[in-house]
Amino acid sequence: MMARDPVFGSHADACGNVLPSGAHAPNVTVSAVLRAVCEVFETHPGVVVGRSRRREHVTPRQVAIWIARHCVRINGRPISLPALGRAFGRDHTTVLSAIQRVDALLACDFEGLPARVRKVKEVLHVH
């Protein structure tokens, strides 16, 4: 029986493990991604998964979604947009928008975001 996660519930631990190409990484769940993002962005999980649309809350949420989409695997495949949506309390289209937004922010080095994303990956031991 799976342990119940206080933020996401028991399904978060079933969200797979990180399988970056060419790297050896430990099993990481969506909730582990959330904790790492909260550590790097100095915020709380409730704020990240909350309903706030303030930029200081939205950016960590979008980064957590982006990292989870690129790193978390279920049965060897990237976690689905609907599964990510359920984990973060969002619709799959919002998840897609978050992924596209972070891609754009990373491309223009928005407020040092690439360095923060690298730091989250370091916390998760993903390279």
PDB file of C-alpha atoms in Angstrom:
ATOM      1  CA  MET A   1       0.000   0.000   0.000  1.00  0.00           C
ATOM      2  CA  MET A   2       1.318   3.453  -0.934  1.00  0.00           C
ATOM      3  CA  ALA A   3       1.915   6.128   1.650  1.00  0.00           C
ATOM      4  CA  ARG A   4      -0.392   9.096   1.404  1.00  0.00           C
ATOM      5  CA  ASP A   5       1.331  12.322   0.380  1.00  0.00           C
ATOM      6  CA  PRO A   6       0.042  15.369   2.310  1.00  0.00           C
ATOM      7  CA  VAL A   7      -0.099  17.592  -0.780  1.00  0.00           C
ATOM      8  CA  PHE A   8      -1.021  15.316  -3.670  1.00  0.00           C
ATOM      9  CA  GLY A   9      -2.422  12.197  -2.040  1.00  0.00           C
ATOM     10  CA  SER A  10      -1.327   8.654  -2.743  1.00  0.00           C
ATOM     11  CA  HIS A  11      -1.339   8.986  -6.545  1.00  0.00           C
ATOM     12  CA  ALA A  12       1.679  11.315  -6.511  1.00  0.00           C
ATOM     13  CA  ASP A  13       4.014   8.510  -5.515  1.00  0.00           C
ATOM     14  CA  ALA A  14       2.742   6.476  -8.455  1.00  0.00           C
ATOM     15  CA  CYS A  15       3.749   9.216 -10.891  1.00  0.00           C
ATOM     16  CA  GLY A  16       6.929   7.470 -11.884  1.00  0.00           C
ATOM     17  CA  ASN A  17      10.620   8.021 -11.662  1.00  0.00           C
ATOM     18  CA  VAL A  18      13.137  10.253 -13.331  1.00  0.00           C
ATOM     19  CA  LEU A  19      14.894   8.624 -16.273  1.00  0.00           C
ATOM     20  CA  PRO A  20      17.016  11.318 -17.894  1.00  0.00           C
ATOM     21  CA  SER A  21      18.834  10.132 -20.989  1.00  0.00           C
ATOM     22  CA  GLY A  22      22.328   8.962 -20.204  1.00  0.00           C
ATOM     23  CA  ALA A  23      22.131   9.738 -16.490  1.00  0.00           C
ATOM     24  CA  HIS A  24      21.514   7.632 -13.436  1.00  0.00           C
ATOM     25  CA  ALA A  25      18.916   9.236 -11.214  1.00  0.00           C
ATOM     26  CA  PRO A  26      17.051   8.022  -8.166  1.00  0.00           C
ATOM     27  CA  ASN A  27      13.310   7.514  -8.211  1.00  0.00           C
ATOM     28  CA  VAL A  28      11.649  10.917  -8.022  1.00  0.00           C
ATOM     29  CA  THR A  29       7.960  11.646  -7.665  1.00  0.00           C
ATOM     30  CA  VAL A  30       5.934  14.699  -8.583  1.00  0.00           C
ATOM     31  CA  SER A  31       5.843  15.563  -4.887  1.00  0.00           C
ATOM     32  CA  ALA A  32       9.677  15.405  -4.778  1.00  0.00           C
ATOM     33  CA  VAL A  33       9.773  17.868  -7.688  1.00  0.00           C
ATOM     34  CA  LEU A  34       7.385  20.128  -5.777  1.00  0.00           C
ATOM     35  CA  ARG A  35       9.535  19.992  -2.629  1.00  0.00           C
ATOM     36  CA  ALA A  36      12.702  20.785  -4.625  1.00  0.00           C
ATOM     37  CA  VAL A  37      11.035  23.726  -6.379  1.00  0.00           C
ATOM     38  CA  CYS A  38       9.772  25.049  -3.044  1.00  0.00           C
ATOM     39  CA  GLU A  39      13.279  24.808  -1.596  1.00  0.00           C
ATOM     40  CA  VAL A  40      14.890  26.676  -4.493  1.00  0.00           C
ATOM     41  CA  PHE A  41      12.147  29.310  -4.827  1.00  0.00           C
ATOM     42  CA  GLU A  42      11.792  29.632  -1.029  1.00  0.00           C
ATOM     43  CA  THR A  43       8.048  29.074  -0.956  1.00  0.00           C
ATOM     44  CA  HIS A  44       5.560  26.516   0.367  1.00  0.00           C
ATOM     45  CA  PRO A  45       3.829  23.632  -1.451  1.00  0.00           C
ATOM     46  CA  GLY A  46       0.387  25.031  -0.636  1.00  0.00           C
ATOM     47  CA  VAL A  47       1.288  28.269  -2.400  1.00  0.00           C
ATOM     48  CA  VAL A  48       2.617  26.462  -5.474  1.00  0.00           C
ATOM     49  CA  VAL A  49      -0.456  24.274  -5.927  1.00  0.00           C
ATOM     50  CA  GLY A  50      -2.817  27.030  -4.767  1.00  0.00           C
ATOM     51  CA  ARG A  51      -5.061  29.202  -6.914  1.00  0.00           C
ATOM     52  CA  SER A  52      -3.003  32.419  -6.738  1.00  0.00           C
ATOM     53  CA  ARG A  53      -2.146  34.095 -10.032  1.00  0.00           C
ATOM     54  CA  ARG A  54       0.579  36.299  -8.566  1.00  0.00           C
ATOM     55  CA  ARG A  55       3.814  35.954 -10.521  1.00  0.00           C
ATOM     56  CA  GLU A  56       5.837  34.937  -7.452  1.00  0.00           C
ATOM     57  CA  HIS A  57       3.450  31.970  -7.067  1.00  0.00           C
ATOM     58  CA  VAL A  58       2.854  31.178 -10.729  1.00  0.00           C
ATOM     59  CA  THR A  59       6.511  30.964 -11.780  1.00  0.00           C
ATOM     60  CA  PRO A  60       7.451  28.233  -9.262  1.00  0.00           C
ATOM     61  CA  ARG A  61       4.263  26.342 -10.190  1.00  0.00           C
ATOM     62  CA  GLN A  62       5.099  26.508 -13.881  1.00  0.00           C
ATOM     63  CA  VAL A  63       8.700  25.436 -13.236  1.00  0.00           C
ATOM     64  CA  ALA A  64       7.509  22.468 -11.158  1.00  0.00           C
ATOM     65  CA  ILE A  65       5.167  21.431 -13.966  1.00  0.00           C
ATOM     66  CA  TRP A  66       7.932  21.859 -16.574  1.00  0.00           C
ATOM     67  CA  ILE A  67      10.466  19.804 -14.604  1.00  0.00           C
ATOM     68  CA  ALA A  68       7.916  17.087 -13.838  1.00  0.00           C
ATOM     69  CA  ARG A  69       6.934  16.856 -17.509  1.00  0.00           C
ATOM     70  CA  HIS A  70      10.545  16.563 -18.654  1.00  0.00           C
ATOM     71  CA  CYS A  71      11.787  14.240 -15.918  1.00  0.00           C
ATOM     72  CA  VAL A  72       9.019  12.125 -14.409  1.00  0.00           C
ATOM     73  CA  ARG A  73       8.307   8.895 -16.273  1.00  0.00           C
ATOM     74  CA  ILE A  74       5.480   6.400 -15.971  1.00  0.00           C
ATOM     75  CA  ASN A  75       6.176   3.035 -17.578  1.00  0.00           C
ATOM     76  CA  GLY A  76       9.089   4.600 -19.462  1.00  0.00           C
ATOM     77  CA  ARG A  77       7.007   7.433 -20.929  1.00  0.00           C
ATOM     78  CA  PRO A  78       6.778  11.089 -19.897  1.00  0.00           C
ATOM     79  CA  ILE A  79       4.011  11.774 -17.415  1.00  0.00           C
ATOM     80  CA  SER A  80       0.847  12.773 -19.282  1.00  0.00           C
ATOM     81  CA  LEU A  81      -0.568  16.287 -19.264  1.00  0.00           C
ATOM     82  CA  PRO A  82      -3.820  15.107 -17.616  1.00  0.00           C
ATOM     83  CA  ALA A  83      -1.835  13.323 -14.868  1.00  0.00           C
ATOM     84  CA  LEU A  84       0.210  16.463 -14.250  1.00  0.00           C
ATOM     85  CA  GLY A  85      -2.984  18.483 -14.211  1.00  0.00           C
ATOM     86  CA  ARG A  86      -4.457  16.221 -11.542  1.00  0.00           C
ATOM     87  CA  ALA A  87      -1.262  16.435  -9.474  1.00  0.00           C
ATOM     88  CA  PHE A  88      -1.249  20.239  -9.552  1.00  0.00           C
ATOM     89  CA  GLY A  89      -5.004  20.778  -9.477  1.00  0.00           C
ATOM     90  CA  ARG A  90      -5.060  22.202 -12.996  1.00  0.00           C
ATOM     91  CA  ASP A  91      -6.554  21.368 -16.387  1.00  0.00           C
ATOM     92  CA  HIS A  92      -4.259  19.688 -18.926  1.00  0.00           C
ATOM     93  CA  THR A  93      -4.421  22.791 -21.137  1.00  0.00           C
ATOM     94  CA  THR A  94      -3.106  24.896 -18.260  1.00  0.00           C
ATOM     95  CA  VAL A  95      -0.272  22.382 -17.868  1.00  0.00           C
ATOM     96  CA  LEU A  96       0.561  22.703 -21.572  1.00  0.00           C
ATOM     97  CA  SER A  97       0.519  26.496 -21.270  1.00  0.00           C
ATOM     98  CA  ALA A  98       2.871  26.324 -18.262  1.00  0.00           C
ATOM     99  CA  ILE A  99       5.324  24.128 -20.171  1.00  0.00           C
ATOM    100  CA  GLN A 100       5.315  26.487 -23.150  1.00  0.00           C
ATOM    101  CA  ARG A 101       5.724  29.503 -20.878  1.00  0.00           C
ATOM    102  CA  VAL A 102       8.775  28.052 -19.109  1.00  0.00           C
ATOM    103  CA  ASP A 103      10.303  27.104 -22.473  1.00  0.00           C
ATOM    104  CA  ALA A 104       9.935  30.752 -23.533  1.00  0.00           C
ATOM    105  CA  LEU A 105      11.286  32.111 -20.234  1.00  0.00           C
ATOM    106  CA  LEU A 106      14.300  29.798 -20.392  1.00  0.00           C
ATOM    107  CA  ALA A 107      15.040  30.931 -23.946  1.00  0.00           C
ATOM    108  CA  CYS A 108      15.281  34.583 -22.877  1.00  0.00           C
ATOM    109  CA  ASP A 109      17.026  33.972 -19.501  1.00  0.00           C
ATOM    110  CA  PHE A 110      14.117  35.546 -17.600  1.00  0.00           C
ATOM    111  CA  GLU A 111      15.272  36.759 -14.159  1.00  0.00           C
ATOM    112  CA  GLY A 112      17.912  34.035 -13.886  1.00  0.00           C
ATOM    113  CA  LEU A 113      15.368  31.261 -14.368  1.00  0.00           C
ATOM    114  CA  PRO A 114      17.807  28.861 -16.095  1.00  0.00           C
ATOM    115  CA  ALA A 115      20.062  28.931 -13.013  1.00  0.00           C
ATOM    116  CA  ARG A 116      17.094  28.212 -10.743  1.00  0.00           C
ATOM    117  CA  VAL A 117      15.986  25.296 -12.934  1.00  0.00           C
ATOM    118  CA  ARG A 118      19.536  23.892 -12.804  1.00  0.00           C
ATOM    119  CA  LYS A 119      19.480  24.246  -9.005  1.00  0.00           C
ATOM    120  CA  VAL A 120      16.173  22.329  -8.774  1.00  0.00           C
ATOM    121  CA  LYS A 121      17.677  19.566 -10.927  1.00  0.00           C
ATOM    122  CA  GLU A 122      20.714  19.469  -8.628  1.00  0.00           C
ATOM    123  CA  VAL A 123      18.446  19.107  -5.591  1.00  0.00           C
ATOM    124  CA  LEU A 124      16.713  16.214  -7.382  1.00  0.00           C
ATOM    125  CA  HIS A 125      20.090  14.756  -8.496  1.00  0.00           C
ATOM    126  CA  VAL A 126      18.995  15.021 -12.140  1.00  0.00           C
ATOM    127  CA  HIS A 127      21.444  16.314 -14.723  1.00  0.00           C
TER     128      HIS A 127
END
